[in-house]
Amino acid sequence: MAEGIEGGGDVGAVAGPGGAQGDAAGGVYVTYQHGAIYWSSATGAQPLWTVALQAWSGASGVNGPLRYPINASGAGARPGGWIQLFQGGALAGTSGTVAVPVYGQSWTLWKANGREGGALGYPTAWQTGNPDGVGWHQSYQFGQVTGSTRTAPQAVWTPISTVWTQNGGASGVLGYPKNARTTGAGTWIQTFEHGAIAGTTSTPTVPVVGVMYAAWVAHNGTAGILGFPAAGVTEGIRGSRQVFQGGELWALRPGPARLLYGAVL
């Protein structure tokens, strides 16, 4: 039996005689001292421990996005946590006293990226709206899933998520992520509303924004003569400079960035 929150994952371990009973959106339930058992014809009888039951109820229970549980809680694919699956998502946590619901687009992207055993790790907070009023996000151990009225939901994880957060996240110079992260042989890049964050195993992960990004894209980005960025932007008295694998971009304020490479350097 897989170990879950508050002990084990079997129905009998919920403990104590049944209390309240009732109907629940096409199914039935019985409450117990340390949780409840919910049954539907589609899912069978599944236990919910106190911590999971409280979080599930906070997400509107069977009438919410998670709907009915489809299994008991058990150890997650990544050590140090647990997970319980539902018809519309999951509850998960890194201890027996924490339960975080994952549903909707956050669930779709978390599942697509390996769930708790993947790049994002376990969820650490509930989905919440952003202060800008146009976006939302859900935080995970190693990144987040985020979206807005301007952009489709995307997953962002380390080291890109670290750099993005350091540069103000969705409210910073980069804005919201526009596309999924892409990887190559020792390379990674993700594009945002106003730029990109890129890195390799031999160069740091850094942002490329503003006039630097415009010029970089004009020269075919990572596939062009410049390749990947080798450092962040350096600001000078009259302008700025960013070094890439195959050359440099220089920009006088105000004005576009110009390419320098080869013997010119």
mmCIF file of N, CA and C in Angstrom, residues 83-219:
data_model
loop_
_atom_site.group_PDB
_atom_site.id
_atom_site.type_symbol
_atom_site.label_atom_id
_atom_site.label_comp_id
_atom_site.label_asym_id
_atom_site.label_seq_id
_atom_site.Cartn_x
_atom_site.Cartn_y
_atom_site.Cartn_z
ATOM 1 N N ILE A 83 0.469 12.647 -3.420
ATOM 2 C CA ILE A 83 -0.469 13.116 -4.428
ATOM 3 C C ILE A 83 -1.732 12.271 -4.384
ATOM 4 N N GLN A 84 -2.864 12.896 -4.667
ATOM 5 C CA GLN A 84 -4.129 12.181 -4.837
ATOM 6 C C GLN A 84 -4.790 12.733 -6.105
ATOM 7 N N LEU A 85 -5.211 11.819 -6.968
ATOM 8 C CA LEU A 85 -5.779 12.207 -8.243
ATOM 9 C C LEU A 85 -7.301 12.328 -8.177
ATOM 10 N N PHE A 86 -7.818 13.260 -8.964
ATOM 11 C CA PHE A 86 -9.253 13.505 -9.060
ATOM 12 C C PHE A 86 -9.659 13.515 -10.526
ATOM 13 N N GLN A 87 -10.943 13.536 -10.776
ATOM 14 C CA GLN A 87 -11.415 13.549 -12.162
ATOM 15 C C GLN A 87 -10.914 14.777 -12.916
ATOM 16 N N GLY A 88 -10.761 15.900 -12.217
ATOM 17 C CA GLY A 88 -10.360 17.130 -12.887
ATOM 18 C C GLY A 88 -9.024 17.692 -12.462
ATOM 19 N N GLY A 89 -8.182 16.879 -11.807
ATOM 20 C CA GLY A 89 -6.887 17.394 -11.380
ATOM 21 C C GLY A 89 -6.278 16.567 -10.270
ATOM 22 N N ALA A 90 -5.688 17.242 -9.288
ATOM 23 C CA ALA A 90 -5.019 16.534 -8.198
ATOM 24 C C ALA A 90 -4.896 17.421 -6.980
ATOM 25 N N LEU A 91 -4.680 16.768 -5.836
ATOM 26 C CA LEU A 91 -4.208 17.417 -4.621
ATOM 27 C C LEU A 91 -2.819 16.877 -4.356
ATOM 28 N N ALA A 92 -1.907 17.736 -3.943
ATOM 29 C CA ALA A 92 -0.546 17.279 -3.685
ATOM 30 C C ALA A 92 0.098 18.169 -2.637
ATOM 31 N N GLY A 93 1.147 17.671 -2.024
ATOM 32 C CA GLY A 93 1.867 18.452 -1.033
ATOM 33 C C GLY A 93 3.202 17.832 -0.705
ATOM 34 N N THR A 94 4.017 18.599 0.000
ATOM 35 C CA THR A 94 5.347 18.123 0.390
ATOM 36 C C THR A 94 5.389 17.667 1.840
ATOM 37 N N SER A 95 4.236 17.689 2.505
ATOM 38 C CA SER A 95 4.146 17.124 3.849
ATOM 39 C C SER A 95 2.707 16.714 4.078
ATOM 40 N N GLY A 96 2.470 15.931 5.147
ATOM 41 C CA GLY A 96 1.127 15.465 5.443
ATOM 42 C C GLY A 96 0.203 16.541 5.957
ATOM 43 N N THR A 97 0.732 17.752 6.180
ATOM 44 C CA THR A 97 -0.096 18.847 6.693
ATOM 45 C C THR A 97 -0.404 19.885 5.628
ATOM 46 N N VAL A 98 0.027 19.639 4.400
ATOM 47 C CA VAL A 98 -0.187 20.600 3.316
ATOM 48 C C VAL A 98 -0.846 19.900 2.133
ATOM 49 N N ALA A 99 -1.914 20.487 1.626
ATOM 50 C CA ALA A 99 -2.595 19.969 0.442
ATOM 51 C C ALA A 99 -2.887 21.137 -0.493
ATOM 52 N N VAL A 100 -2.402 21.055 -1.723
ATOM 53 C CA VAL A 100 -2.590 22.126 -2.706
ATOM 54 C C VAL A 100 -3.338 21.565 -3.911
ATOM 55 N N PRO A 101 -4.456 22.175 -4.300
ATOM 56 C CA PRO A 101 -5.181 21.694 -5.476
ATOM 57 C C PRO A 101 -4.544 22.182 -6.776
ATOM 58 N N VAL A 102 -4.542 21.331 -7.777
ATOM 59 C CA VAL A 102 -4.064 21.678 -9.116
ATOM 60 C C VAL A 102 -5.150 21.285 -10.098
ATOM 61 N N TYR A 103 -5.610 22.220 -10.898
ATOM 62 C CA TYR A 103 -6.700 21.938 -11.827
ATOM 63 C C TYR A 103 -6.618 22.890 -13.017
ATOM 64 N N GLY A 104 -7.497 22.698 -13.980
ATOM 65 C CA GLY A 104 -7.545 23.582 -15.142
ATOM 66 C C GLY A 104 -6.263 23.555 -15.957
ATOM 67 N N GLN A 105 -5.879 24.712 -16.484
ATOM 68 C CA GLN A 105 -4.682 24.798 -17.319
ATOM 69 C C GLN A 105 -3.410 24.483 -16.541
ATOM 70 N N SER A 106 -3.410 24.805 -15.253
ATOM 71 C CA SER A 106 -2.234 24.474 -14.441
ATOM 72 C C SER A 106 -2.050 22.962 -14.377
ATOM 73 N N TRP A 107 -3.138 22.230 -14.204
ATOM 74 C CA TRP A 107 -3.092 20.767 -14.189
ATOM 75 C C TRP A 107 -2.640 20.229 -15.535
ATOM 76 N N THR A 108 -3.170 20.772 -16.613
ATOM 77 C CA THR A 108 -2.812 20.315 -17.956
ATOM 78 C C THR A 108 -1.314 20.439 -18.195
ATOM 79 N N LEU A 109 -0.744 21.586 -17.842
ATOM 80 C CA LEU A 109 0.684 21.822 -18.093
ATOM 81 C C LEU A 109 1.566 21.084 -17.092
ATOM 82 N N TRP A 110 1.123 20.992 -15.842
ATOM 83 C CA TRP A 110 1.892 20.238 -14.850
ATOM 84 C C TRP A 110 1.992 18.780 -15.267
ATOM 85 N N LYS A 111 0.865 18.220 -15.702
ATOM 86 C CA LYS A 111 0.835 16.820 -16.143
ATOM 87 C C LYS A 111 1.694 16.623 -17.391
ATOM 88 N N ALA A 112 1.616 17.574 -18.329
ATOM 89 C CA ALA A 112 2.388 17.466 -19.570
ATOM 90 C C ALA A 112 3.883 17.543 -19.327
ATOM 91 N N ASN A 113 4.280 18.165 -18.219
ATOM 92 C CA ASN A 113 5.703 18.304 -17.905
ATOM 93 C C ASN A 113 6.161 17.382 -16.774
ATOM 94 N N GLY A 114 5.489 16.240 -16.648
ATOM 95 C CA GLY A 114 5.964 15.220 -15.720
ATOM 96 C C GLY A 114 5.391 15.267 -14.324
ATOM 97 N N ARG A 115 4.388 16.141 -14.112
ATOM 98 C CA ARG A 115 3.737 16.245 -12.810
ATOM 99 C C ARG A 115 4.774 16.459 -11.698
ATOM 100 N N GLU A 116 4.584 15.852 -10.512
ATOM 101 C CA GLU A 116 5.500 16.101 -9.395
ATOM 102 C C GLU A 116 6.897 15.542 -9.642
ATOM 103 N N GLY A 117 7.024 14.577 -10.550
ATOM 104 C CA GLY A 117 8.333 14.004 -10.855
ATOM 105 C C GLY A 117 9.060 14.754 -11.954
ATOM 106 N N GLY A 118 8.443 15.785 -12.503
ATOM 107 C CA GLY A 118 9.030 16.520 -13.610
ATOM 108 C C GLY A 118 9.743 17.784 -13.197
ATOM 109 N N ALA A 119 9.857 18.701 -14.150
ATOM 110 C CA ALA A 119 10.666 19.902 -13.962
ATOM 111 C C ALA A 119 10.109 20.864 -12.927
ATOM 112 N N LEU A 120 8.790 20.883 -12.729
ATOM 113 C CA LEU A 120 8.178 21.839 -11.803
ATOM 114 C C LEU A 120 8.181 21.375 -10.355
ATOM 115 N N GLY A 121 8.187 20.067 -10.117
ATOM 116 C CA GLY A 121 8.104 19.560 -8.754
ATOM 117 C C GLY A 121 6.689 19.666 -8.211
ATOM 118 N N TYR A 122 6.564 19.697 -6.892
ATOM 119 C CA TYR A 122 5.256 19.759 -6.242
ATOM 120 C C TYR A 122 4.702 21.184 -6.221
ATOM 121 N N PRO A 123 3.372 21.330 -6.251
ATOM 122 C CA PRO A 123 2.787 22.668 -6.104
ATOM 123 C C PRO A 123 3.025 23.185 -4.693
ATOM 124 N N THR A 124 3.250 24.479 -4.567
ATOM 125 C CA THR A 124 3.508 25.075 -3.252
ATOM 126 C C THR A 124 2.463 26.103 -2.855
ATOM 127 N N ALA A 125 1.587 26.480 -3.786
ATOM 128 C CA ALA A 125 0.544 27.465 -3.477
ATOM 129 C C ALA A 125 -0.635 27.281 -4.427
ATOM 130 N N TRP A 126 -1.781 27.751 -4.008
ATOM 131 C CA TRP A 126 -2.975 27.679 -4.844
ATOM 132 C C TRP A 126 -2.861 28.643 -6.025
ATOM 133 N N GLN A 127 -3.649 28.385 -7.050
ATOM 134 C CA GLN A 127 -3.741 29.334 -8.152
ATOM 135 C C GLN A 127 -4.252 30.671 -7.623
ATOM 136 N N THR A 128 -3.691 31.754 -8.149
ATOM 137 C CA THR A 128 -4.114 33.073 -7.689
ATOM 138 C C THR A 128 -3.993 34.081 -8.814
ATOM 139 N N GLY A 129 -4.814 35.107 -8.761
ATOM 140 C CA GLY A 129 -4.740 36.171 -9.751
ATOM 141 C C GLY A 129 -3.547 37.075 -9.501
ATOM 142 N N ASN A 130 -3.002 37.640 -10.565
ATOM 143 C CA ASN A 130 -1.881 38.566 -10.443
ATOM 144 C C ASN A 130 -2.374 39.986 -10.170
ATOM 145 N N PRO A 131 -1.540 40.825 -9.556
ATOM 146 C CA PRO A 131 -1.950 42.195 -9.244
ATOM 147 C C PRO A 131 -2.334 43.023 -10.471
ATOM 148 N N ASP A 132 -1.844 42.638 -11.662
ATOM 149 C CA ASP A 132 -2.156 43.425 -12.858
ATOM 150 C C ASP A 132 -3.591 43.254 -13.333
ATOM 151 N N GLY A 133 -4.301 42.271 -12.772
ATOM 152 C CA GLY A 133 -5.696 42.075 -13.132
ATOM 153 C C GLY A 133 -5.924 41.358 -14.442
ATOM 154 N N VAL A 134 -4.869 40.988 -15.151
ATOM 155 C CA VAL A 134 -5.026 40.312 -16.446
ATOM 156 C C VAL A 134 -4.466 38.896 -16.447
ATOM 157 N N GLY A 135 -3.738 38.531 -15.401
ATOM 158 C CA GLY A 135 -3.085 37.230 -15.393
ATOM 159 C C GLY A 135 -3.267 36.474 -14.099
ATOM 160 N N TRP A 136 -2.765 35.253 -14.088
ATOM 161 C CA TRP A 136 -2.824 34.379 -12.926
ATOM 162 C C TRP A 136 -1.581 33.516 -12.902
ATOM 163 N N HIS A 137 -1.326 32.870 -11.775
ATOM 164 C CA HIS A 137 -0.199 31.944 -11.716
ATOM 165 C C HIS A 137 -0.410 30.932 -10.598
ATOM 166 N N GLN A 138 0.319 29.825 -10.708
ATOM 167 C CA GLN A 138 0.412 28.853 -9.629
ATOM 168 C C GLN A 138 1.874 28.500 -9.445
ATOM 169 N N SER A 139 2.337 28.604 -8.202
ATOM 170 C CA SER A 139 3.743 28.352 -7.902
ATOM 171 C C SER A 139 4.005 26.888 -7.597
ATOM 172 N N TYR A 140 5.163 26.419 -8.036
ATOM 173 C CA TYR A 140 5.645 25.054 -7.788
ATOM 174 C C TYR A 140 7.045 25.148 -7.179
ATOM 175 N N GLN A 141 7.588 24.014 -6.788
ATOM 176 C CA GLN A 141 8.907 24.010 -6.164
ATOM 177 C C GLN A 141 9.974 24.656 -7.041
ATOM 178 N N PHE A 142 9.892 24.430 -8.355
ATOM 179 C CA PHE A 142 10.972 24.866 -9.237
ATOM 180 C C PHE A 142 10.493 25.790 -10.361
ATOM 181 N N GLY A 143 9.347 26.434 -10.147
ATOM 182 C CA GLY A 143 8.872 27.354 -11.173
ATOM 183 C C GLY A 143 7.414 27.685 -10.985
ATOM 184 N N GLN A 144 6.727 27.958 -12.079
ATOM 185 C CA GLN A 144 5.312 28.249 -12.004
ATOM 186 C C GLN A 144 4.624 28.028 -13.340
ATOM 187 N N VAL A 145 3.298 27.927 -13.289
ATOM 188 C CA VAL A 145 2.466 27.933 -14.479
ATOM 189 C C VAL A 145 1.706 29.246 -14.457
ATOM 190 N N THR A 146 1.681 29.953 -15.563
ATOM 191 C CA THR A 146 1.077 31.272 -15.594
ATOM 192 C C THR A 146 0.422 31.540 -16.936
ATOM 193 N N GLY A 147 -0.543 32.435 -16.939
ATOM 194 C CA GLY A 147 -1.222 32.814 -18.171
ATOM 195 C C GLY A 147 -1.893 34.152 -17.995
ATOM 196 N N SER A 148 -2.423 34.699 -19.068
ATOM 197 C CA SER A 148 -3.078 36.002 -19.001
ATOM 198 C C SER A 148 -4.094 36.128 -20.120
ATOM 199 N N THR A 149 -4.817 37.225 -20.117
ATOM 200 C CA THR A 149 -5.770 37.487 -21.193
ATOM 201 C C THR A 149 -5.048 37.760 -22.505
ATOM 202 N N ARG A 150 -3.752 38.045 -22.435
ATOM 203 C CA ARG A 150 -2.963 38.331 -23.642
ATOM 204 C C ARG A 150 -2.177 37.128 -24.134
ATOM 205 N N THR A 151 -1.960 36.163 -23.257
ATOM 206 C CA THR A 151 -1.086 35.034 -23.588
ATOM 207 C C THR A 151 -1.691 33.713 -23.120
ATOM 208 N N ALA A 152 -1.375 32.646 -23.834
ATOM 209 C CA ALA A 152 -1.819 31.312 -23.427
ATOM 210 C C ALA A 152 -1.017 30.850 -22.211
ATOM 211 N N PRO A 153 -1.572 29.995 -21.363
ATOM 212 C CA PRO A 153 -0.845 29.486 -20.200
ATOM 213 C C PRO A 153 0.441 28.764 -20.618
ATOM 214 N N GLN A 154 1.499 28.997 -19.841
ATOM 215 C CA GLN A 154 2.790 28.364 -20.095
ATOM 216 C C GLN A 154 3.438 27.975 -18.777
ATOM 217 N N ALA A 155 4.264 26.942 -18.820
ATOM 218 C CA ALA A 155 5.065 26.541 -17.668
ATOM 219 C C ALA A 155 6.451 27.171 -17.784
ATOM 220 N N VAL A 156 6.947 27.695 -16.663
ATOM 221 C CA VAL A 156 8.283 28.299 -16.611
ATOM 222 C C VAL A 156 9.011 27.678 -15.433
ATOM 223 N N TRP A 157 10.190 27.086 -15.675
ATOM 224 C CA TRP A 157 10.915 26.475 -14.567
ATOM 225 C C TRP A 157 12.405 26.826 -14.640
ATOM 226 N N THR A 158 13.113 26.448 -13.566
ATOM 227 C CA THR A 158 14.517 26.808 -13.435
ATOM 228 C C THR A 158 15.349 26.243 -14.591
ATOM 229 N N PRO A 159 16.412 26.960 -15.000
ATOM 230 C CA PRO A 159 16.857 28.245 -14.462
ATOM 231 C C PRO A 159 16.135 29.452 -15.051
ATOM 232 N N ILE A 160 15.287 29.243 -16.051
ATOM 233 C CA ILE A 160 14.598 30.372 -16.684
ATOM 234 C C ILE A 160 13.683 31.079 -15.699
ATOM 235 N N SER A 161 12.953 30.330 -14.868
ATOM 236 C CA SER A 161 12.032 30.958 -13.921
ATOM 237 C C SER A 161 12.776 31.842 -12.920
ATOM 238 N N THR A 162 13.972 31.427 -12.523
ATOM 239 C CA THR A 162 14.767 32.222 -11.586
ATOM 240 C C THR A 162 15.122 33.566 -12.193
ATOM 241 N N VAL A 163 15.599 33.555 -13.429
ATOM 242 C CA VAL A 163 15.975 34.795 -14.117
ATOM 243 C C VAL A 163 14.752 35.670 -14.359
ATOM 244 N N TRP A 164 13.657 35.048 -14.751
ATOM 245 C CA TRP A 164 12.420 35.785 -14.991
ATOM 246 C C TRP A 164 11.961 36.504 -13.724
ATOM 247 N N THR A 165 11.979 35.795 -12.595
ATOM 248 C CA THR A 165 11.581 36.394 -11.315
ATOM 249 C C THR A 165 12.516 37.533 -10.927
ATOM 250 N N GLN A 166 13.811 37.340 -11.137
ATOM 251 C CA GLN A 166 14.773 38.390 -10.819
ATOM 252 C C GLN A 166 14.555 39.654 -11.643
ATOM 253 N N ASN A 167 13.926 39.501 -12.790
ATOM 254 C CA ASN A 167 13.653 40.633 -13.666
ATOM 255 C C ASN A 167 12.193 41.093 -13.603
ATOM 256 N N GLY A 168 11.536 40.796 -12.487
ATOM 257 C CA GLY A 168 10.205 41.321 -12.241
ATOM 258 C C GLY A 168 9.057 40.432 -12.632
ATOM 259 N N GLY A 169 9.334 39.227 -13.133
ATOM 260 C CA GLY A 169 8.276 38.309 -13.517
ATOM 261 C C GLY A 169 7.350 38.907 -14.565
ATOM 262 N N ALA A 170 6.062 38.614 -14.443
ATOM 263 C CA ALA A 170 5.085 39.073 -15.432
ATOM 264 C C ALA A 170 4.969 40.591 -15.477
ATOM 265 N N SER A 171 5.269 41.255 -14.374
ATOM 266 C CA SER A 171 5.156 42.716 -14.318
ATOM 267 C C SER A 171 6.474 43.413 -14.660
ATOM 268 N N GLY A 172 7.490 42.632 -15.023
ATOM 269 C CA GLY A 172 8.795 43.199 -15.349
ATOM 270 C C GLY A 172 8.985 43.457 -16.831
ATOM 271 N N VAL A 173 10.236 43.610 -17.236
ATOM 272 C CA VAL A 173 10.556 43.989 -18.620
ATOM 273 C C VAL A 173 10.205 42.897 -19.628
ATOM 274 N N LEU A 174 10.123 41.669 -19.196
ATOM 275 C CA LEU A 174 9.846 40.562 -20.118
ATOM 276 C C LEU A 174 8.362 40.310 -20.336
ATOM 277 N N GLY A 175 7.542 40.613 -19.330
ATOM 278 C CA GLY A 175 6.118 40.316 -19.424
ATOM 279 C C GLY A 175 5.843 38.833 -19.255
ATOM 280 N N TYR A 176 4.709 38.381 -19.766
ATOM 281 C CA TYR A 176 4.302 36.978 -19.647
ATOM 282 C C TYR A 176 5.001 36.100 -20.693
ATOM 283 N N PRO A 177 5.207 34.811 -20.361
ATOM 284 C CA PRO A 177 5.757 33.893 -21.370
ATOM 285 C C PRO A 177 4.778 33.713 -22.524
ATOM 286 N N LYS A 178 5.311 33.682 -23.748
ATOM 287 C CA LYS A 178 4.481 33.531 -24.944
ATOM 288 C C LYS A 178 4.464 32.108 -25.468
ATOM 289 N N ASN A 179 5.567 31.413 -25.286
ATOM 290 C CA ASN A 179 5.703 30.065 -25.834
ATOM 291 C C ASN A 179 6.309 29.127 -24.806
ATOM 292 N N ALA A 180 6.195 27.848 -25.069
ATOM 293 C CA ALA A 180 6.800 26.849 -24.198
ATOM 294 C C ALA A 180 8.319 26.881 -24.343
ATOM 295 N N ARG A 181 8.990 26.465 -23.322
ATOM 296 C CA ARG A 181 10.446 26.343 -23.352
ATOM 297 C C ARG A 181 10.856 25.321 -24.405
ATOM 298 N N THR A 182 11.892 25.632 -25.148
ATOM 299 C CA THR A 182 12.447 24.680 -26.106
ATOM 300 C C THR A 182 13.889 24.384 -25.725
ATOM 301 N N THR A 183 14.293 23.154 -25.956
ATOM 302 C CA THR A 183 15.642 22.733 -25.593
ATOM 303 C C THR A 183 16.329 22.077 -26.775
ATOM 304 N N GLY A 184 17.653 22.167 -26.758
ATOM 305 C CA GLY A 184 18.462 21.490 -27.749
ATOM 306 C C GLY A 184 19.547 20.713 -27.045
ATOM 307 N N ALA A 185 20.654 20.487 -27.711
ATOM 308 C CA ALA A 185 21.782 19.782 -27.110
ATOM 309 C C ALA A 185 22.511 20.744 -26.176
ATOM 310 N N GLY A 186 22.141 20.711 -24.903
ATOM 311 C CA GLY A 186 22.756 21.591 -23.918
ATOM 312 C C GLY A 186 22.312 23.036 -24.024
ATOM 313 N N THR A 187 21.140 23.300 -24.612
ATOM 314 C CA THR A 187 20.648 24.665 -24.752
ATOM 315 C C THR A 187 19.186 24.751 -24.326
ATOM 316 N N TRP A 188 18.739 25.950 -23.966
ATOM 317 C CA TRP A 188 17.341 26.171 -23.625
ATOM 318 C C TRP A 188 16.993 27.638 -23.873
ATOM 319 N N ILE A 189 15.740 27.850 -24.264
ATOM 320 C CA ILE A 189 15.269 29.200 -24.533
ATOM 321 C C ILE A 189 13.758 29.247 -24.354
ATOM 322 N N GLN A 190 13.265 30.362 -23.857
ATOM 323 C CA GLN A 190 11.817 30.584 -23.775
ATOM 324 C C GLN A 190 11.549 32.040 -24.125
ATOM 325 N N THR A 191 10.548 32.244 -24.979
ATOM 326 C CA THR A 191 10.210 33.603 -25.398
ATOM 327 C C THR A 191 9.081 34.160 -24.541
ATOM 328 N N PHE A 192 9.142 35.471 -24.344
ATOM 329 C CA PHE A 192 8.175 36.199 -23.537
ATOM 330 C C PHE A 192 7.578 37.328 -24.378
ATOM 331 N N GLU A 193 6.655 38.072 -23.814
ATOM 332 C CA GLU A 193 6.004 39.146 -24.563
ATOM 333 C C GLU A 193 7.007 40.166 -25.097
ATOM 334 N N HIS A 194 8.054 40.439 -24.326
ATOM 335 C CA HIS A 194 8.973 41.506 -24.695
ATOM 336 C C HIS A 194 10.432 41.064 -24.785
ATOM 337 N N GLY A 195 10.648 39.780 -25.014
ATOM 338 C CA GLY A 195 12.019 39.320 -25.109
ATOM 339 C C GLY A 195 12.125 37.820 -24.956
ATOM 340 N N ALA A 196 13.295 37.373 -24.496
ATOM 341 C CA ALA A 196 13.531 35.945 -24.314
ATOM 342 C C ALA A 196 14.545 35.740 -23.194
ATOM 343 N N ILE A 197 14.542 34.538 -22.648
ATOM 344 C CA ILE A 197 15.573 34.112 -21.705
ATOM 345 C C ILE A 197 16.198 32.858 -22.286
ATOM 346 N N ALA A 198 17.510 32.850 -22.371
ATOM 347 C CA ALA A 198 18.204 31.734 -23.018
ATOM 348 C C ALA A 198 19.499 31.411 -22.289
ATOM 349 N N GLY A 199 19.951 30.166 -22.455
ATOM 350 C CA GLY A 199 21.208 29.762 -21.853
ATOM 351 C C GLY A 199 21.683 28.443 -22.422
ATOM 352 N N THR A 200 22.892 28.084 -22.074
ATOM 353 C CA THR A 200 23.484 26.820 -22.490
ATOM 354 C C THR A 200 24.294 26.252 -21.335
ATOM 355 N N THR A 201 24.790 25.052 -21.514
ATOM 356 C CA THR A 201 25.622 24.455 -20.474
ATOM 357 C C THR A 201 26.965 25.164 -20.341
ATOM 358 N N SER A 202 27.330 25.980 -21.341
ATOM 359 C CA SER A 202 28.608 26.693 -21.282
ATOM 360 C C SER A 202 28.449 28.212 -21.163
ATOM 361 N N THR A 203 27.220 28.699 -21.139
ATOM 362 C CA THR A 203 26.962 30.135 -20.969
ATOM 363 C C THR A 203 25.870 30.322 -19.928
ATOM 364 N N PRO A 204 25.822 31.491 -19.273
ATOM 365 C CA PRO A 204 24.781 31.715 -18.271
ATOM 366 C C PRO A 204 23.399 31.864 -18.896
ATOM 367 N N THR A 205 22.382 31.670 -18.091
ATOM 368 C CA THR A 205 21.009 31.897 -18.528
ATOM 369 C C THR A 205 20.667 33.359 -18.275
ATOM 370 N N VAL A 206 20.416 34.119 -19.342
ATOM 371 C CA VAL A 206 20.233 35.565 -19.220
ATOM 372 C C VAL A 206 19.079 36.042 -20.112
ATOM 373 N N PRO A 207 18.515 37.204 -19.801
ATOM 374 C CA PRO A 207 17.458 37.764 -20.640
ATOM 375 C C PRO A 207 18.037 38.578 -21.794
ATOM 376 N N VAL A 208 17.265 38.614 -22.883
ATOM 377 C CA VAL A 208 17.560 39.499 -24.007
ATOM 378 C C VAL A 208 16.270 40.281 -24.256
ATOM 379 N N VAL A 209 16.322 41.601 -24.064
ATOM 380 C CA VAL A 209 15.101 42.407 -24.136
ATOM 381 C C VAL A 209 15.345 43.698 -24.929
ATOM 382 N N GLY A 210 14.250 44.393 -25.202
ATOM 383 C CA GLY A 210 14.317 45.708 -25.821
ATOM 384 C C GLY A 210 14.994 45.722 -27.172
ATOM 385 N N VAL A 211 15.852 46.726 -27.389
ATOM 386 C CA VAL A 211 16.523 46.866 -28.686
ATOM 387 C C VAL A 211 17.486 45.717 -28.934
ATOM 388 N N MET A 212 18.019 45.130 -27.868
ATOM 389 C CA MET A 212 18.908 43.985 -28.033
ATOM 390 C C MET A 212 18.129 42.796 -28.599
ATOM 391 N N TYR A 213 16.943 42.589 -28.078
ATOM 392 C CA TYR A 213 16.120 41.481 -28.551
ATOM 393 C C TYR A 213 15.706 41.703 -30.006
ATOM 394 N N ALA A 214 15.315 42.930 -30.345
ATOM 395 C CA ALA A 214 14.907 43.238 -31.720
ATOM 396 C C ALA A 214 16.037 42.956 -32.704
ATOM 397 N N ALA A 215 17.256 43.364 -32.344
ATOM 398 C CA ALA A 215 18.401 43.146 -33.229
ATOM 399 C C ALA A 215 18.778 41.674 -33.289
ATOM 400 N N TRP A 216 18.711 41.017 -32.177
ATOM 401 C CA TRP A 216 19.034 39.582 -32.119
ATOM 402 C C TRP A 216 18.092 38.785 -33.009
ATOM 403 N N VAL A 217 16.801 39.066 -32.914
ATOM 404 C CA VAL A 217 15.809 38.393 -33.754
ATOM 405 C C VAL A 217 16.044 38.710 -35.221
ATOM 406 N N ALA A 218 16.383 39.969 -35.517
ATOM 407 C CA ALA A 218 16.646 40.376 -36.897
ATOM 408 C C ALA A 218 17.829 39.621 -37.496
ATOM 409 N N HIS A 219 18.743 39.181 -36.646
ATOM 410 C CA HIS A 219 19.904 38.405 -37.094
ATOM 411 C C HIS A 219 19.710 36.910 -36.818
#
